[in-house]
PDB file of C-alpha atoms in Angstrom:
ATOM      1  CA  MET A   1     100.741  73.530  74.969  1.00 44.00           C
ATOM      2  CA  LYS A   2     102.944  71.531  73.012  1.00 46.00           C
ATOM      3  CA  LEU A   3     103.942  72.686  69.445  1.00 45.00           C
ATOM      4  CA  LYS A   4     103.731  70.105  66.458  1.00 45.00           C
ATOM      5  CA  LYS A   5     107.117  69.075  64.880  1.00 45.00           C
ATOM      6  CA  SER A   6     106.864  69.374  61.089  1.00 45.00           C
ATOM      7  CA  TYR A   7     109.732  66.471  61.217  1.00 45.00           C
ATOM      8  CA  ASN A   8     109.620  62.756  62.060  1.00 48.00           C
ATOM      9  CA  GLN A   9     110.894  62.534  65.555  1.00 49.00           C
ATOM     10  CA  ASN A  10     112.527  59.422  65.528  1.00 50.00           C
ATOM     11  CA  SER A  11     114.923  60.475  62.415  1.00 46.00           C
ATOM     12  CA  PRO A  12     117.914  62.083  63.052  1.00 48.00           C
ATOM     13  CA  ILE A  13     118.354  65.976  61.432  1.00 50.00           C
ATOM     14  CA  LYS A  14     121.581  66.695  59.800  1.00 50.00           C
ATOM     15  CA  ILE A  15     121.842  69.708  60.811  1.00 51.00           C
ATOM     16  CA  LYS A  16     124.866  70.569  59.157  1.00 51.00           C
ATOM     17  CA  SER A  17     123.211  70.557  55.842  1.00 53.00           C
ATOM     18  CA  ILE A  18     120.438  72.773  57.213  1.00 51.00           C
ATOM     19  CA  TYR A  19     122.487  75.318  57.875  1.00 50.00           C
ATOM     20  CA  GLN A  20     124.228  75.013  54.585  1.00 55.00           C
ATOM     21  CA  ASP A  21     120.961  75.267  52.904  1.00 54.00           C
ATOM     22  CA  TRP A  22     119.408  78.020  54.925  1.00 51.00           C
ATOM     23  CA  ARG A  23     123.390  80.037  54.324  1.00 54.00           C
ATOM     24  CA  VAL A  24     122.797  79.804  50.796  1.00 53.00           C
ATOM     25  CA  PHE A  25     118.754  80.750  50.427  1.00 53.00           C
ATOM     26  CA  ILE A  26     119.827  83.604  52.837  1.00 52.00           C
ATOM     27  CA  ALA A  27     122.552  84.254  50.145  1.00 50.00           C
ATOM     28  CA  LYS A  28     120.599  83.538  47.110  1.00 51.00           C
ATOM     29  CA  TYR A  29     117.441  84.646  47.427  1.00 52.00           C
ATOM     30  CA  THR A  30     116.797  87.147  50.663  1.00 52.00           C
ATOM     31  CA  PHE A  31     119.443  89.875  50.797  1.00 59.00           C
ATOM     32  CA  GLN A  32     122.308  91.466  48.622  1.00 76.00           C
ATOM     33  CA  GLY A  33     124.909  91.344  50.392  1.00 89.00           C
ATOM     34  CA  ILE A  34     128.705  91.808  50.448  1.00 92.00           C
ATOM     35  CA  PRO A  35     130.971  89.820  49.320  1.00 94.00           C
ATOM     36  CA  ARG A  36     133.119  88.143  52.310  1.00 95.00           C
ATOM     37  CA  PRO A  37     136.604  89.246  50.171  1.00 96.00           C
ATOM     38  CA  LEU A  38     135.982  93.077  50.451  1.00 95.00           C
ATOM     39  CA  VAL A  39     135.012  92.758  53.957  1.00 96.00           C
ATOM     40  CA  ARG A  40     138.023  91.608  55.149  1.00 97.00           C
ATOM     41  CA  THR A  41     140.063  93.940  52.596  1.00 97.00           C
ATOM     42  CA  ASN A  42     138.223  96.845  54.596  1.00 97.00           C
ATOM     43  CA  GLN A  43     138.818  94.755  58.295  1.00 97.00           C
ATOM     44  CA  THR A  44     142.485  94.629  56.956  1.00 97.00           C
ATOM     45  CA  PHE A  45     142.805  98.103  55.861  1.00 97.00           C
ATOM     46  CA  ILE A  46     141.398  99.604  59.586  1.00 97.00           C
ATOM     47  CA  VAL A  47     143.663  97.237  61.339  1.00 98.00           C
ATOM     48  CA  LEU A  48     146.866  97.865  59.525  1.00 98.00           C
ATOM     49  CA  SER A  49     145.797 102.423  59.530  1.00 97.00           C
ATOM     50  CA  VAL A  50     145.175 101.357  63.162  1.00 97.00           C
ATOM     51  CA  ILE A  51     149.111 100.373  63.840  1.00 97.00           C
ATOM     52  CA  LEU A  52     150.469 102.788  61.544  1.00 97.00           C
ATOM     53  CA  ALA A  53     148.848 105.755  63.167  1.00 96.00           C
ATOM     54  CA  VAL A  54     149.972 104.249  66.904  1.00 95.00           C
ATOM     55  CA  VAL A  55     152.996 103.341  66.192  1.00 96.00           C
ATOM     56  CA  THR A  56     153.861 107.095  64.511  1.00 95.00           C
ATOM     57  CA  HIS A  57     151.645 108.547  66.809  1.00 93.00           C
ATOM     58  CA  PHE A  58     150.328 110.583  63.615  1.00 94.00           C
ATOM     59  CA  TYR A  59     146.298 110.220  64.188  1.00 94.00           C
ATOM     60  CA  TRP A  60     145.637 111.602  60.826  1.00 96.00           C
ATOM     61  CA  ILE A  61     146.039 108.292  58.810  1.00 97.00           C
ATOM     62  CA  LEU A  62     142.821 107.362  60.498  1.00 97.00           C
ATOM     63  CA  LEU A  63     141.339 110.062  58.354  1.00 97.00           C
ATOM     64  CA  LEU A  64     141.297 107.461  55.825  1.00 97.00           C
ATOM     65  CA  PRO A  65     139.453 104.645  57.203  1.00 97.00           C
ATOM     66  CA  ILE A  66     137.163 107.588  58.699  1.00 97.00           C
ATOM     67  CA  LEU A  67     136.150 108.853  54.911  1.00 97.00           C
ATOM     68  CA  ALA A  68     136.025 105.747  53.722  1.00 96.00           C
ATOM     69  CA  GLY A  69     133.356 104.656  56.804  1.00 96.00           C
ATOM     70  CA  LEU A  70     131.625 107.932  56.018  1.00 97.00           C
ATOM     71  CA  SER A  71     131.560 107.066  52.657  1.00 96.00           C
ATOM     72  CA  GLY A  72     129.795 103.525  52.947  1.00 94.00           C
ATOM     73  CA  ILE A  73     127.604 104.710  55.650  1.00 95.00           C
ATOM     74  CA  LEU A  74     126.270 108.252  54.053  1.00 95.00           C
ATOM     75  CA  PHE A  75     126.180 107.137  50.355  1.00 94.00           C
ATOM     76  CA  GLU A  76     127.014 103.551  50.547  1.00 91.00           C
ATOM     77  CA  ARG A  77     129.739 103.601  48.334  1.00 92.00           C
ATOM     78  CA  ASN A  78     132.915 102.732  50.632  1.00 94.00           C
ATOM     79  CA  PHE A  79     135.895 103.941  48.658  1.00 95.00           C
ATOM     80  CA  ILE A  80     137.869 100.652  49.873  1.00 95.00           C
ATOM     81  CA  ILE A  81     135.516  98.037  49.059  1.00 94.00           C
ATOM     82  CA  LEU A  82     135.072  99.960  45.766  1.00 94.00           C
ATOM     83  CA  ILE A  83     138.771  99.454  44.807  1.00 95.00           C
ATOM     84  CA  ALA A  84     138.937  95.436  46.206  1.00 95.00           C
ATOM     85  CA  LYS A  85     135.933  94.739  43.651  1.00 94.00           C
ATOM     86  CA  ARG A  86     138.099  95.322  40.818  1.00 94.00           C
ATOM     87  CA  PHE A  87     140.637  92.588  41.902  1.00 93.00           C
ATOM     88  CA  LEU A  88     137.810  89.755  42.844  1.00 92.00           C
ATOM     89  CA  LYS A  89     138.433  87.109  40.433  1.00 93.00           C
ATOM     90  CA  LYS A  90     135.046  85.059  40.273  1.00 92.00           C
ATOM     91  CA  LYS A  91     131.163  86.873  39.836  1.00 89.00           C
ATOM     92  CA  THR A  92     130.164  88.706  43.399  1.00 85.00           C
ATOM     93  CA  SER A  93     127.376  85.979  43.656  1.00 83.00           C
ATOM     94  CA  GLU A  94     130.101  83.369  43.656  1.00 90.00           C
ATOM     95  CA  TYR A  95     131.316  84.190  46.846  1.00 92.00           C
ATOM     96  CA  VAL A  96     130.176  83.997  50.308  1.00 93.00           C
ATOM     97  CA  LEU A  97     128.311  86.880  50.938  1.00 93.00           C
ATOM     98  CA  GLU A  98     128.436  89.099  54.079  1.00 92.00           C
ATOM     99  CA  ASP A  99     124.655  90.627  55.457  1.00 91.00           C
ATOM    100  CA  LYS A 100     125.292  94.832  54.536  1.00 91.00           C
ATOM    101  CA  SER A 101     123.241  95.744  57.301  1.00 92.00           C
ATOM    102  CA  ASP A 102     125.810  93.709  60.038  1.00 92.00           C
ATOM    103  CA  LEU A 103     128.434  95.297  57.973  1.00 93.00           C
ATOM    104  CA  ARG A 104     126.621  99.356  57.865  1.00 94.00           C
ATOM    105  CA  PHE A 105     126.776  98.195  62.231  1.00 96.00           C
ATOM    106  CA  ASN A 106     129.694  97.580  62.595  1.00 96.00           C
ATOM    107  CA  GLN A 107     131.305 100.431  59.910  1.00 97.00           C
ATOM    108  CA  ILE A 108     129.130 102.609  62.484  1.00 97.00           C
ATOM    109  CA  ILE A 109     130.644 101.280  65.357  1.00 97.00           C
ATOM    110  CA  ALA A 110     134.605 101.872  63.861  1.00 97.00           C
ATOM    111  CA  THR A 111     133.850 104.710  62.220  1.00 98.00           C
ATOM    112  CA  VAL A 112     132.830 106.701  65.541  1.00 98.00           C
ATOM    113  CA  LEU A 113     135.479 105.009  67.569  1.00 98.00           C
ATOM    114  CA  LEU A 114     138.239 106.172  65.283  1.00 98.00           C
ATOM    115  CA  SER A 115     137.141 109.344  65.168  1.00 98.00           C
ATOM    116  CA  ALA A 116     136.833 109.588  68.650  1.00 98.00           C
ATOM    117  CA  SER A 117     140.789 108.084  68.799  1.00 97.00           C
ATOM    118  CA  LEU A 118     141.369 111.190  66.388  1.00 97.00           C
ATOM    119  CA  ILE A 119     140.069 113.876  67.875  1.00 97.00           C
ATOM    120  CA  SER A 120     141.380 112.649  71.472  1.00 97.00           C
ATOM    121  CA  SER A 121     144.637 112.067  69.852  1.00 97.00           C
ATOM    122  CA  ILE A 122     144.074 116.518  68.596  1.00 96.00           C
ATOM    123  CA  THR A 123     142.511 117.354  72.337  1.00 97.00           C
ATOM    124  CA  ASN A 124     146.401 116.250  73.447  1.00 96.00           C
ATOM    125  CA  HIS A 125     145.206 112.954  75.011  1.00 96.00           C
ATOM    126  CA  PRO A 126     146.642 110.429  73.856  1.00 95.00           C
ATOM    127  CA  ILE A 127     146.009 107.300  76.033  1.00 96.00           C
ATOM    128  CA  LEU A 128     142.552 107.724  75.320  1.00 97.00           C
ATOM    129  CA  ALA A 129     143.251 107.679  71.357  1.00 96.00           C
ATOM    130  CA  ILE A 130     145.164 104.624  71.812  1.00 97.00           C
ATOM    131  CA  ILE A 131     142.035 103.006  73.844  1.00 97.00           C
ATOM    132  CA  PHE A 132     140.000 104.025  71.271  1.00 97.00           C
ATOM    133  CA  ALA A 133     142.285 102.818  68.157  1.00 97.00           C
ATOM    134  CA  ALA A 134     142.637  99.721  70.051  1.00 97.00           C
ATOM    135  CA  PHE A 135     138.823  98.774  70.651  1.00 97.00           C
ATOM    136  CA  VAL A 136     138.944  99.194  67.014  1.00 97.00           C
ATOM    137  CA  PHE A 137     142.116  97.103  66.397  1.00 98.00           C
ATOM    138  CA  LEU A 138     141.211  93.952  68.685  1.00 97.00           C
ATOM    139  CA  ALA A 139     137.455  93.792  66.993  1.00 97.00           C
ATOM    140  CA  ALA A 140     138.863  93.719  63.850  1.00 97.00           C
ATOM    141  CA  SER A 141     141.603  91.431  63.465  1.00 97.00           C
ATOM    142  CA  ILE A 142     139.005  88.843  65.812  1.00 96.00           C
ATOM    143  CA  ALA A 143     136.996  89.448  63.495  1.00 95.00           C
ATOM    144  CA  LEU A 144     139.791  88.561  60.483  1.00 95.00           C
ATOM    145  CA  SER A 145     139.887  85.155  62.639  1.00 94.00           C
ATOM    146  CA  GLY A 146     136.398  84.246  61.964  1.00 92.00           C
ATOM    147  CA  PHE A 147     134.493  85.694  64.871  1.00 93.00           C
ATOM    148  CA  CYS A 148     132.964  89.298  64.208  1.00 92.00           C
ATOM    149  CA  ILE A 149     132.029  90.785  67.647  1.00 94.00           C
ATOM    150  CA  GLY A 150     130.321  93.328  66.258  1.00 93.00           C
ATOM    151  CA  CYS A 151     127.748  91.198  64.867  1.00 92.00           C
ATOM    152  CA  TRP A 152     127.105  89.369  67.430  1.00 94.00           C
ATOM    153  CA  ILE A 153     126.577  93.010  69.363  1.00 94.00           C
ATOM    154  CA  HIS A 154     124.086  93.789  66.589  1.00 93.00           C
ATOM    155  CA  PHE A 155     121.836  90.444  66.827  1.00 93.00           C
ATOM    156  CA  GLN A 156     121.547  90.498  70.049  1.00 94.00           C
ATOM    157  CA  LEU A 157     120.125  94.030  70.055  1.00 94.00           C
ATOM    158  CA  CYS A 158     117.869  92.898  67.375  1.00 92.00           C
ATOM    159  CA  GLN A 159     116.866  90.428  69.565  1.00 93.00           C
ATOM    160  CA  TYR A 160     116.399  92.623  72.712  1.00 93.00           C
ATOM    161  CA  LYS A 161     114.517  94.973  70.567  1.00 92.00           C
ATOM    162  CA  TYR A 162     112.453  91.811  69.090  1.00 92.00           C
ATOM    163  CA  ARG A 163     111.229  90.865  72.601  1.00 91.00           C
ATOM    164  CA  ARG A 164     110.709  93.712  73.745  1.00 90.00           C
ATOM    165  CA  GLN A 165     107.963  94.231  71.231  1.00 89.00           C
ATOM    166  CA  ALA A 166     107.304  90.912  71.405  1.00 87.00           C
ATOM    167  CA  LYS A 167     106.554  91.397  75.107  1.00 84.00           C
ATOM    168  CA  LYS A 168     104.220  95.278  74.881  1.00 83.00           C
ATOM    169  CA  GLY A 169     102.432  92.783  71.899  1.00 77.00           C
ATOM    170  CA  LEU A 170     100.943  90.503  74.562  1.00 61.00           C
ATOM    171  CA  HIS A 171      99.769  93.158  77.335  1.00 52.00           C
TER     172      HIS A 171
END
């Protein structure tokens, strides 16, 4: 069965324009997101905390991003983001917004891995502590560079769940 297309097949589609229109629609009408500068501040704080903890071998420093993550996960009030929000120059809606569900998913992974790093250091397993911290450091650093690994994993997981549900619905 062939699907009908709602546009003229002979006319070129301006993908960039469609993408920009879609992003504006999503940002304004579909969800309440978190301004990108606040997300970047949180990522930077995590990266700096991990560097400081690993270099000084004082892993208790990781309690700060762990507690910030837990407060964000449990109460939707990450204190790093709340502090950084005071320094925004424009209204929240004027920034590019990040999806809250992606941020929550990433925060859960980061908090679990940082907790594992702290527990590993307390139980005298320094190599494991460094490995867990390194995962978070790499993911946050790459996200600061522009590619969110956690968002990609979250998207793949959602696609998997959707396909599985669709498959069950067809049989």
